[in-house]
Amino acid sequence: MMPKGKKRTPEQWLALFEEHQSSGLSAAEFCRRNDIHPKTFSAHKAPWNKENKASTFVKVEAQTPRQRPSTESALSPIQLSIGQLQLTLPANTEPHWLGLLLKGYQS
């Protein structure tokens, strides 16, 4: 426990943030166990989060679409095997529909 009026150094805060991250505890529970006021913890952690979190966005570069074969018979069907489930779909199945199907199966 930290004595009242004693300030933590940036290095001590960094160690606490890393300990919290690896603990698997909620911020509230971590603060309770370490006798830290949750608002103080959040206020010190906000700049650290901003610097250390990787962006959830992925850069994508657009490319010109490829020419599709003129006949559908030239395309192979899409075959999915997930566990005991086996599904064959036409090659021209829209990607959006396929994504919804897979997302629904994961649920």
CSV table of N, CA, C and O in Angstrom, one decimal:
chain,number,residue,atom,x,y,z
A,1,MET,N,0.9,-1.2,0.0
A,1,MET,CA,0.0,0.0,0.0
A,1,MET,C,0.9,1.2,0.0
A,1,MET,O,1.9,1.3,0.7
A,2,MET,N,0.5,2.2,-0.7
A,2,MET,CA,1.2,3.5,-0.9
A,2,MET,C,0.8,4.4,0.3
A,2,MET,O,-0.4,4.6,0.5
A,3,PRO,N,1.8,5.0,1.0
A,3,PRO,CA,1.4,6.0,2.0
A,3,PRO,C,0.7,7.2,1.4
A,3,PRO,O,0.9,7.6,0.3
A,4,LYS,N,-0.3,7.7,2.2
A,4,LYS,CA,-1.1,8.9,1.8
A,4,LYS,C,-0.1,10.0,1.5
A,4,LYS,O,0.9,10.3,2.2
A,5,GLY,N,-0.4,10.8,0.4
A,5,GLY,CA,0.4,11.9,0.0
A,5,GLY,C,1.6,11.6,-0.8
A,5,GLY,O,2.3,12.4,-1.3
A,6,LYS,N,1.9,10.3,-0.9
A,6,LYS,CA,3.1,9.8,-1.7
A,6,LYS,C,2.7,9.6,-3.2
A,6,LYS,O,1.7,9.0,-3.4
A,7,LYS,N,3.4,10.2,-4.1
A,7,LYS,CA,3.1,10.2,-5.5
A,7,LYS,C,3.9,9.0,-6.1
A,7,LYS,O,5.1,8.8,-5.8
A,8,ARG,N,3.3,8.4,-7.1
A,8,ARG,CA,4.0,7.3,-7.8
A,8,ARG,C,4.7,7.9,-9.0
A,8,ARG,O,4.3,8.9,-9.6
A,9,THR,N,5.8,7.3,-9.3
A,9,THR,CA,6.6,7.8,-10.5
A,9,THR,C,6.0,7.3,-11.8
A,9,THR,O,5.2,6.3,-11.7
A,10,PRO,N,6.3,7.9,-12.9
A,10,PRO,CA,5.8,7.3,-14.2
A,10,PRO,C,6.2,5.8,-14.4
A,10,PRO,O,5.4,5.0,-14.9
A,11,GLU,N,7.4,5.5,-13.9
A,11,GLU,CA,7.8,4.1,-14.0
A,11,GLU,C,6.9,3.1,-13.1
A,11,GLU,O,6.6,2.0,-13.5
A,12,GLN,N,6.5,3.6,-11.9
A,12,GLN,CA,5.7,2.8,-11.1
A,12,GLN,C,4.3,2.7,-11.7
A,12,GLN,O,3.7,1.6,-11.7
A,13,TRP,N,3.8,3.8,-12.3
A,13,TRP,CA,2.5,3.7,-13.0
A,13,TRP,C,2.6,2.7,-14.2
A,13,TRP,O,1.7,1.8,-14.4
A,14,LEU,N,3.6,2.8,-14.9
A,14,LEU,CA,3.8,1.8,-16.1
A,14,LEU,C,3.8,0.4,-15.6
A,14,LEU,O,3.1,-0.5,-16.2
A,15,ALA,N,4.5,0.1,-14.5
A,15,ALA,CA,4.5,-1.2,-14.0
A,15,ALA,C,3.1,-1.7,-13.5
A,15,ALA,O,2.7,-2.8,-13.8
A,16,LEU,N,2.4,-0.7,-12.9
A,16,LEU,CA,1.0,-1.1,-12.5
A,16,LEU,C,0.1,-1.4,-13.7
A,16,LEU,O,-0.7,-2.3,-13.7
A,17,PHE,N,0.2,-0.6,-14.8
A,17,PHE,CA,-0.6,-0.8,-16.0
A,17,PHE,C,-0.3,-2.1,-16.6
A,17,PHE,O,-1.2,-2.9,-17.1
A,18,GLU,N,1.0,-2.5,-16.7
A,18,GLU,CA,1.4,-3.8,-17.3
A,18,GLU,C,0.9,-4.9,-16.4
A,18,GLU,O,0.5,-6.0,-16.9
A,19,GLU,N,1.0,-4.7,-15.1
A,19,GLU,CA,0.5,-5.8,-14.1
A,19,GLU,C,-1.0,-5.9,-14.3
A,19,GLU,O,-1.5,-7.1,-14.3
A,20,HIS,N,-1.7,-4.8,-14.4
A,20,HIS,CA,-3.2,-4.9,-14.6
A,20,HIS,C,-3.5,-5.6,-15.9
A,20,HIS,O,-4.4,-6.5,-16.0
A,21,GLN,N,-2.8,-5.3,-17.0
A,21,GLN,CA,-3.0,-5.9,-18.3
A,21,GLN,C,-2.9,-7.4,-18.3
A,21,GLN,O,-3.6,-8.1,-18.8
A,22,SER,N,-1.8,-7.9,-17.5
A,22,SER,CA,-1.6,-9.3,-17.5
A,22,SER,C,-2.4,-10.0,-16.4
A,22,SER,O,-2.4,-11.2,-16.4
A,23,SER,N,-3.1,-9.3,-15.5
A,23,SER,CA,-3.8,-9.9,-14.4
A,23,SER,C,-5.1,-10.5,-14.8
A,23,SER,O,-5.6,-11.4,-14.2
A,24,GLY,N,-5.7,-10.0,-15.9
A,24,GLY,CA,-7.0,-10.5,-16.3
A,24,GLY,C,-8.2,-9.9,-15.4
A,24,GLY,O,-9.3,-10.3,-15.6
A,25,LEU,N,-7.8,-9.1,-14.5
A,25,LEU,CA,-8.8,-8.5,-13.6
A,25,LEU,C,-9.5,-7.2,-14.3
A,25,LEU,O,-8.8,-6.6,-15.1
A,26,SER,N,-10.7,-6.9,-13.8
A,26,SER,CA,-11.3,-5.6,-14.3
A,26,SER,C,-10.5,-4.5,-13.6
A,26,SER,O,-9.8,-4.7,-12.6
A,27,ALA,N,-10.6,-3.3,-14.2
A,27,ALA,CA,-9.8,-2.2,-13.6
A,27,ALA,C,-10.3,-2.0,-12.2
A,27,ALA,O,-9.5,-1.7,-11.3
A,28,ALA,N,-11.6,-2.1,-11.9
A,28,ALA,CA,-12.2,-1.8,-10.6
A,28,ALA,C,-11.6,-2.8,-9.6
A,28,ALA,O,-11.2,-2.4,-8.5
A,29,GLU,N,-11.6,-4.1,-10.0
A,29,GLU,CA,-11.1,-5.1,-9.1
A,29,GLU,C,-9.6,-4.9,-8.8
A,29,GLU,O,-9.1,-5.0,-7.7
A,30,PHE,N,-8.8,-4.6,-9.9
A,30,PHE,CA,-7.4,-4.4,-9.7
A,30,PHE,C,-7.1,-3.2,-8.8
A,30,PHE,O,-6.3,-3.3,-7.9
A,31,CYS,N,-7.9,-2.1,-9.0
A,31,CYS,CA,-7.7,-1.0,-8.1
A,31,CYS,C,-8.1,-1.3,-6.7
A,31,CYS,O,-7.3,-0.9,-5.7
A,32,ARG,N,-9.1,-2.1,-6.5
A,32,ARG,CA,-9.5,-2.4,-5.1
A,32,ARG,C,-8.4,-3.2,-4.4
A,32,ARG,O,-8.0,-2.9,-3.3
A,33,ARG,N,-7.8,-4.2,-5.1
A,33,ARG,CA,-6.8,-5.0,-4.6
A,33,ARG,C,-5.5,-4.3,-4.3
A,33,ARG,O,-4.7,-4.7,-3.5
A,34,ASN,N,-5.3,-3.2,-5.1
A,34,ASN,CA,-4.0,-2.4,-4.9
A,34,ASN,C,-4.2,-1.1,-4.2
A,34,ASN,O,-3.3,-0.3,-4.2
A,35,ASP,N,-5.4,-0.9,-3.7
A,35,ASP,CA,-5.7,0.3,-2.9
A,35,ASP,C,-5.5,1.6,-3.7
A,35,ASP,O,-4.8,2.5,-3.3
A,36,ILE,N,-6.0,1.6,-5.0
A,36,ILE,CA,-5.9,2.7,-5.9
A,36,ILE,C,-7.3,3.2,-6.2
A,36,ILE,O,-8.2,2.4,-6.5
A,37,HIS,N,-7.5,4.5,-6.1
A,37,HIS,CA,-8.8,5.0,-6.5
A,37,HIS,C,-9.0,4.8,-8.0
A,37,HIS,O,-8.1,5.2,-8.8
A,38,PRO,N,-10.1,4.3,-8.4
A,38,PRO,CA,-10.3,4.0,-9.9
A,38,PRO,C,-10.2,5.2,-10.8
A,38,PRO,O,-9.6,5.1,-11.9
A,39,LYS,N,-10.6,6.4,-10.3
A,39,LYS,CA,-10.5,7.6,-11.1
A,39,LYS,C,-9.1,8.0,-11.3
A,39,LYS,O,-8.7,8.4,-12.4
A,40,THR,N,-8.3,7.8,-10.2
A,40,THR,CA,-6.8,8.1,-10.3
A,40,THR,C,-6.2,7.2,-11.3
A,40,THR,O,-5.4,7.6,-12.1
A,41,PHE,N,-6.5,5.9,-11.2
A,41,PHE,CA,-5.9,4.9,-12.1
A,41,PHE,C,-6.3,5.2,-13.5
A,41,PHE,O,-5.4,5.2,-14.4
A,42,SER,N,-7.5,5.5,-13.8
A,42,SER,CA,-8.0,5.8,-15.2
A,42,SER,C,-7.3,7.1,-15.7
A,42,SER,O,-6.9,7.2,-16.9
A,43,ALA,N,-7.2,8.1,-14.9
A,43,ALA,CA,-6.6,9.4,-15.3
A,43,ALA,C,-5.1,9.2,-15.7
A,43,ALA,O,-4.6,9.8,-16.7
A,44,HIS,N,-4.4,8.3,-14.9
A,44,HIS,CA,-3.0,8.1,-15.3
A,44,HIS,C,-2.8,7.1,-16.4
A,44,HIS,O,-1.8,7.2,-17.2
A,45,LYS,N,-3.8,6.3,-16.6
A,45,LYS,CA,-3.7,5.2,-17.7
A,45,LYS,C,-4.1,5.8,-19.1
A,45,LYS,O,-3.6,5.3,-20.1
A,46,ALA,N,-5.0,6.8,-19.1
A,46,ALA,CA,-5.4,7.3,-20.4
A,46,ALA,C,-4.3,7.7,-21.4
A,46,ALA,O,-4.3,7.3,-22.5
A,47,PRO,N,-3.3,8.5,-20.9
A,47,PRO,CA,-2.2,8.8,-21.9
A,47,PRO,C,-1.4,7.5,-22.3
A,47,PRO,O,-1.0,7.4,-23.4
A,48,TRP,N,-1.3,6.6,-21.4
A,48,TRP,CA,-0.6,5.4,-21.6
A,48,TRP,C,-1.3,4.6,-22.7
A,48,TRP,O,-0.7,4.0,-23.6
A,49,ASN,N,-2.7,4.5,-22.6
A,49,ASN,CA,-3.5,3.8,-23.5
A,49,ASN,C,-3.3,4.4,-24.9
A,49,ASN,O,-3.2,3.7,-25.9
A,50,LYS,N,-3.3,5.7,-25.0
A,50,LYS,CA,-3.2,6.4,-26.3
A,50,LYS,C,-1.9,6.1,-27.0
A,50,LYS,O,-1.9,5.9,-28.2
A,51,GLU,N,-0.8,6.0,-26.2
A,51,GLU,CA,0.5,5.7,-26.8
A,51,GLU,C,0.7,4.3,-27.1
A,51,GLU,O,1.4,4.0,-28.0
A,52,ASN,N,0.1,3.4,-26.4
A,52,ASN,CA,0.4,1.9,-26.5
A,52,ASN,C,-0.6,1.1,-27.2
A,52,ASN,O,-0.3,-0.1,-27.4
A,53,LYS,N,-1.7,1.6,-27.5
A,53,LYS,CA,-2.7,0.7,-28.2
A,53,LYS,C,-2.5,0.8,-29.7
A,53,LYS,O,-2.4,1.9,-30.2
A,54,ALA,N,-2.5,-0.4,-30.2
A,54,ALA,CA,-2.4,-0.4,-31.7
A,54,ALA,C,-3.7,-0.1,-32.3
A,54,ALA,O,-4.8,-0.3,-31.7
A,55,SER,N,-3.7,0.5,-33.4
A,55,SER,CA,-5.0,0.9,-34.1
A,55,SER,C,-5.7,-0.4,-34.5
A,55,SER,O,-5.1,-1.4,-34.9
A,56,THR,N,-7.0,-0.3,-34.4
A,56,THR,CA,-7.8,-1.5,-34.8
A,56,THR,C,-8.1,-1.4,-36.3
A,56,THR,O,-8.7,-2.3,-36.9
A,57,PHE,N,-7.7,-0.3,-37.0
A,57,PHE,CA,-7.9,-0.2,-38.4
A,57,PHE,C,-6.7,-0.8,-39.1
A,57,PHE,O,-5.6,-0.8,-38.7
A,58,VAL,N,-7.0,-1.4,-40.3
A,58,VAL,CA,-6.0,-2.0,-41.1
A,58,VAL,C,-6.0,-1.2,-42.4
A,58,VAL,O,-7.1,-0.9,-43.0
A,59,LYS,N,-4.8,-0.8,-42.9
A,59,LYS,CA,-4.8,0.0,-44.1
A,59,LYS,C,-5.0,-1.0,-45.3
A,59,LYS,O,-4.4,-2.0,-45.4
A,60,VAL,N,-5.9,-0.6,-46.2
A,60,VAL,CA,-6.2,-1.4,-47.3
A,60,VAL,C,-6.0,-0.5,-48.6
A,60,VAL,O,-6.4,0.6,-48.6
A,61,GLU,N,-5.3,-1.1,-49.6
A,61,GLU,CA,-5.1,-0.4,-50.8
A,61,GLU,C,-6.1,-1.0,-51.9
A,61,GLU,O,-6.1,-2.2,-52.0
A,62,ALA,N,-6.8,-0.1,-52.5
A,62,ALA,CA,-7.7,-0.5,-53.6
A,62,ALA,C,-6.9,-1.0,-54.8
A,62,ALA,O,-5.9,-0.4,-55.2
A,63,GLN,N,-7.4,-2.0,-55.4
A,63,GLN,CA,-6.8,-2.5,-56.7
A,63,GLN,C,-7.9,-2.6,-57.7
A,63,GLN,O,-9.1,-2.7,-57.4
A,64,THR,N,-7.5,-2.5,-59.0
A,64,THR,CA,-8.6,-2.7,-60.0
A,64,THR,C,-9.1,-4.1,-60.0
A,64,THR,O,-8.3,-5.0,-59.8
A,65,PRO,N,-10.4,-4.3,-60.1
A,65,PRO,CA,-10.9,-5.6,-60.1
A,65,PRO,C,-10.4,-6.5,-61.3
A,65,PRO,O,-10.2,-6.0,-62.4
A,66,ARG,N,-10.3,-7.7,-61.0
A,66,ARG,CA,-9.9,-8.7,-62.1
A,66,ARG,C,-11.0,-9.0,-62.9
A,66,ARG,O,-12.2,-8.9,-62.5
A,67,GLN,N,-10.8,-9.3,-64.2
A,67,GLN,CA,-11.8,-9.7,-65.1
A,67,GLN,C,-12.3,-11.1,-64.7
A,67,GLN,O,-11.6,-12.0,-64.4
A,68,ARG,N,-13.6,-11.3,-64.6
A,68,ARG,CA,-14.2,-12.5,-64.3
A,68,ARG,C,-14.3,-13.4,-65.6
A,68,ARG,O,-14.6,-12.8,-66.6
A,69,PRO,N,-14.2,-14.7,-65.4
A,69,PRO,CA,-14.4,-15.5,-66.6
A,69,PRO,C,-15.8,-15.3,-67.2
A,69,PRO,O,-16.7,-15.1,-66.4
A,70,SER,N,-15.9,-15.4,-68.5
A,70,SER,CA,-17.2,-15.1,-69.1
A,70,SER,C,-18.2,-16.2,-68.9
A,70,SER,O,-19.4,-15.9,-68.9
A,71,THR,N,-17.8,-17.4,-68.5
A,71,THR,CA,-18.8,-18.5,-68.3
A,71,THR,C,-18.7,-18.9,-66.8
A,71,THR,O,-17.6,-19.1,-66.3
A,72,GLU,N,-19.8,-19.1,-66.2
A,72,GLU,CA,-19.8,-19.5,-64.8
A,72,GLU,C,-19.3,-21.0,-64.7
A,72,GLU,O,-18.8,-21.3,-63.6
A,73,SER,N,-19.4,-21.8,-65.7
A,73,SER,CA,-18.9,-23.1,-65.6
A,73,SER,C,-17.4,-23.2,-65.4
A,73,SER,O,-16.9,-24.2,-65.0
A,74,ALA,N,-16.7,-22.1,-65.8
A,74,ALA,CA,-15.2,-22.2,-65.6
A,74,ALA,C,-14.9,-22.0,-64.1
A,74,ALA,O,-13.7,-22.2,-63.8
A,75,LEU,N,-15.8,-21.6,-63.3
A,75,LEU,CA,-15.5,-21.4,-61.9
A,75,LEU,C,-15.8,-22.6,-61.1
A,75,LEU,O,-16.8,-23.3,-61.3
A,76,SER,N,-15.0,-22.9,-60.1
A,76,SER,CA,-15.2,-24.0,-59.2
A,76,SER,C,-16.2,-23.6,-58.1
A,76,SER,O,-16.1,-22.5,-57.6
A,77,PRO,N,-17.0,-24.5,-57.7
A,77,PRO,CA,-17.9,-24.2,-56.6
A,77,PRO,C,-17.1,-24.0,-55.3
A,77,PRO,O,-16.0,-24.5,-55.1
A,78,ILE,N,-17.8,-23.3,-54.4
A,78,ILE,CA,-17.2,-23.0,-53.0
A,78,ILE,C,-17.6,-24.2,-52.2
A,78,ILE,O,-18.8,-24.5,-52.0
A,79,GLN,N,-16.6,-24.9,-51.6
A,79,GLN,CA,-16.9,-26.0,-50.7
A,79,GLN,C,-16.4,-25.7,-49.3
A,79,GLN,O,-15.2,-25.4,-49.1
A,80,LEU,N,-17.3,-25.7,-48.3
A,80,LEU,CA,-17.0,-25.4,-46.9
A,80,LEU,C,-17.1,-26.7,-46.1
A,80,LEU,O,-18.1,-27.4,-46.2
A,81,SER,N,-16.2,-27.0,-45.3
A,81,SER,CA,-16.2,-28.1,-44.3
A,81,SER,C,-15.8,-27.6,-43.0
A,81,SER,O,-14.7,-27.2,-42.8
A,82,ILE,N,-16.8,-27.5,-42.1
A,82,ILE,CA,-16.6,-27.1,-40.7
A,82,ILE,C,-17.1,-28.2,-39.8
A,82,ILE,O,-18.3,-28.3,-39.7
A,83,GLY,N,-16.2,-28.9,-39.2
A,83,GLY,CA,-16.6,-30.0,-38.3
A,83,GLY,C,-17.4,-31.0,-39.2
A,83,GLY,O,-16.9,-31.5,-40.2
A,84,GLN,N,-18.6,-31.3,-38.8
A,84,GLN,CA,-19.4,-32.3,-39.5
A,84,GLN,C,-20.2,-31.6,-40.7
A,84,GLN,O,-20.8,-32.3,-41.5
A,85,LEU,N,-20.2,-30.3,-40.7
A,85,LEU,CA,-21.0,-29.5,-41.7
A,85,LEU,C,-20.2,-29.5,-43.0
A,85,LEU,O,-19.0,-29.2,-43.0
A,86,GLN,N,-20.9,-29.8,-44.1
A,86,GLN,CA,-20.3,-29.7,-45.4
A,86,GLN,C,-21.3,-29.0,-46.3
A,86,GLN,O,-22.4,-29.4,-46.3
A,87,LEU,N,-20.8,-28.0,-46.9
A,87,LEU,CA,-21.7,-27.1,-47.7
A,87,LEU,C,-21.0,-26.8,-49.0
A,87,LEU,O,-19.9,-26.4,-49.1
A,88,THR,N,-21.8,-26.9,-50.1
A,88,THR,CA,-21.3,-26.5,-51.4
A,88,THR,C,-22.1,-25.4,-52.0
A,88,THR,O,-23.4,-25.5,-52.0
A,89,LEU,N,-21.5,-24.3,-52.3
A,89,LEU,CA,-22.2,-23.1,-52.8
A,89,LEU,C,-21.7,-22.8,-54.3
A,89,LEU,O,-20.6,-23.1,-54.6
A,90,PRO,N,-22.6,-22.2,-55.0
A,90,PRO,CA,-22.2,-21.8,-56.4
A,90,PRO,C,-21.0,-20.8,-56.3
A,90,PRO,O,-20.8,-20.0,-55.4
A,91,ALA,N,-20.1,-20.8,-57.3
A,91,ALA,CA,-18.9,-20.0,-57.3
A,91,ALA,C,-19.3,-18.5,-57.4
A,91,ALA,O,-18.5,-17.7,-56.9
A,92,ASN,N,-20.5,-18.2,-57.8
A,92,ASN,CA,-20.8,-16.7,-57.9
A,92,ASN,C,-21.5,-16.3,-56.7
A,92,ASN,O,-22.2,-15.2,-56.7
A,93,THR,N,-21.4,-17.0,-55.6
A,93,THR,CA,-22.1,-16.6,-54.3
A,93,THR,C,-21.4,-15.3,-53.9
A,93,THR,O,-20.2,-15.1,-53.9
A,94,GLU,N,-22.3,-14.3,-53.5
A,94,GLU,CA,-21.8,-13.0,-53.1
A,94,GLU,C,-21.0,-13.1,-51.8
A,94,GLU,O,-21.4,-13.8,-50.9
A,95,PRO,N,-19.9,-12.5,-51.7
A,95,PRO,CA,-19.0,-12.5,-50.5
A,95,PRO,C,-19.7,-12.1,-49.3
A,95,PRO,O,-19.6,-12.6,-48.2
A,96,HIS,N,-20.6,-11.1,-49.4
A,96,HIS,CA,-21.4,-10.6,-48.3
A,96,HIS,C,-22.2,-11.7,-47.7
A,96,HIS,O,-22.3,-11.9,-46.5
A,97,TRP,N,-22.9,-12.4,-48.5
A,97,TRP,CA,-23.8,-13.5,-48.1
A,97,TRP,C,-22.9,-14.6,-47.4
A,97,TRP,O,-23.3,-15.1,-46.3
A,98,LEU,N,-21.8,-14.9,-48.0
A,98,LEU,CA,-20.9,-15.9,-47.4
A,98,LEU,C,-20.4,-15.5,-46.0
A,98,LEU,O,-20.4,-16.3,-45.1
A,99,GLY,N,-20.1,-14.2,-45.9
A,99,GLY,CA,-19.7,-13.6,-44.6
A,99,GLY,C,-20.8,-13.8,-43.5
A,99,GLY,O,-20.5,-14.1,-42.4
A,100,LEU,N,-22.0,-13.5,-43.9
A,100,LEU,CA,-23.1,-13.6,-43.0
A,100,LEU,C,-23.4,-15.0,-42.6
A,100,LEU,O,-23.7,-15.3,-41.4
A,101,LEU,N,-23.2,-15.9,-43.5
A,101,LEU,CA,-23.4,-17.4,-43.2
A,101,LEU,C,-22.3,-17.8,-42.2
A,101,LEU,O,-22.7,-18.5,-41.2
A,102,LEU,N,-21.1,-17.4,-42.4
A,102,LEU,CA,-20.0,-17.9,-41.5
A,102,LEU,C,-20.2,-17.2,-40.1
A,102,LEU,O,-19.9,-17.8,-39.1
A,103,LYS,N,-20.6,-16.0,-40.1
A,103,LYS,CA,-20.8,-15.3,-38.8
A,103,LYS,C,-21.9,-15.9,-38.1
A,103,LYS,O,-21.8,-16.1,-36.9
A,104,GLY,N,-23.0,-16.3,-38.8
A,104,GLY,CA,-24.1,-17.0,-38.1
A,104,GLY,C,-23.7,-18.3,-37.6
A,104,GLY,O,-24.2,-18.8,-36.5
A,105,TYR,N,-22.8,-19.0,-38.3
A,105,TYR,CA,-22.4,-20.3,-37.8
A,105,TYR,C,-21.5,-20.2,-36.5
A,105,TYR,O,-21.6,-21.1,-35.7
A,106,GLN,N,-20.7,-19.1,-36.4
A,106,GLN,CA,-19.9,-18.9,-35.2
A,106,GLN,C,-20.7,-18.7,-34.0
A,106,GLN,O,-20.3,-18.9,-32.9
A,107,SER,N,-21.9,-18.1,-34.2
A,107,SER,CA,-22.7,-17.7,-33.0
A,107,SER,C,-23.3,-18.9,-32.3
A,107,SER,O,-23.4,-20.0,-32.7
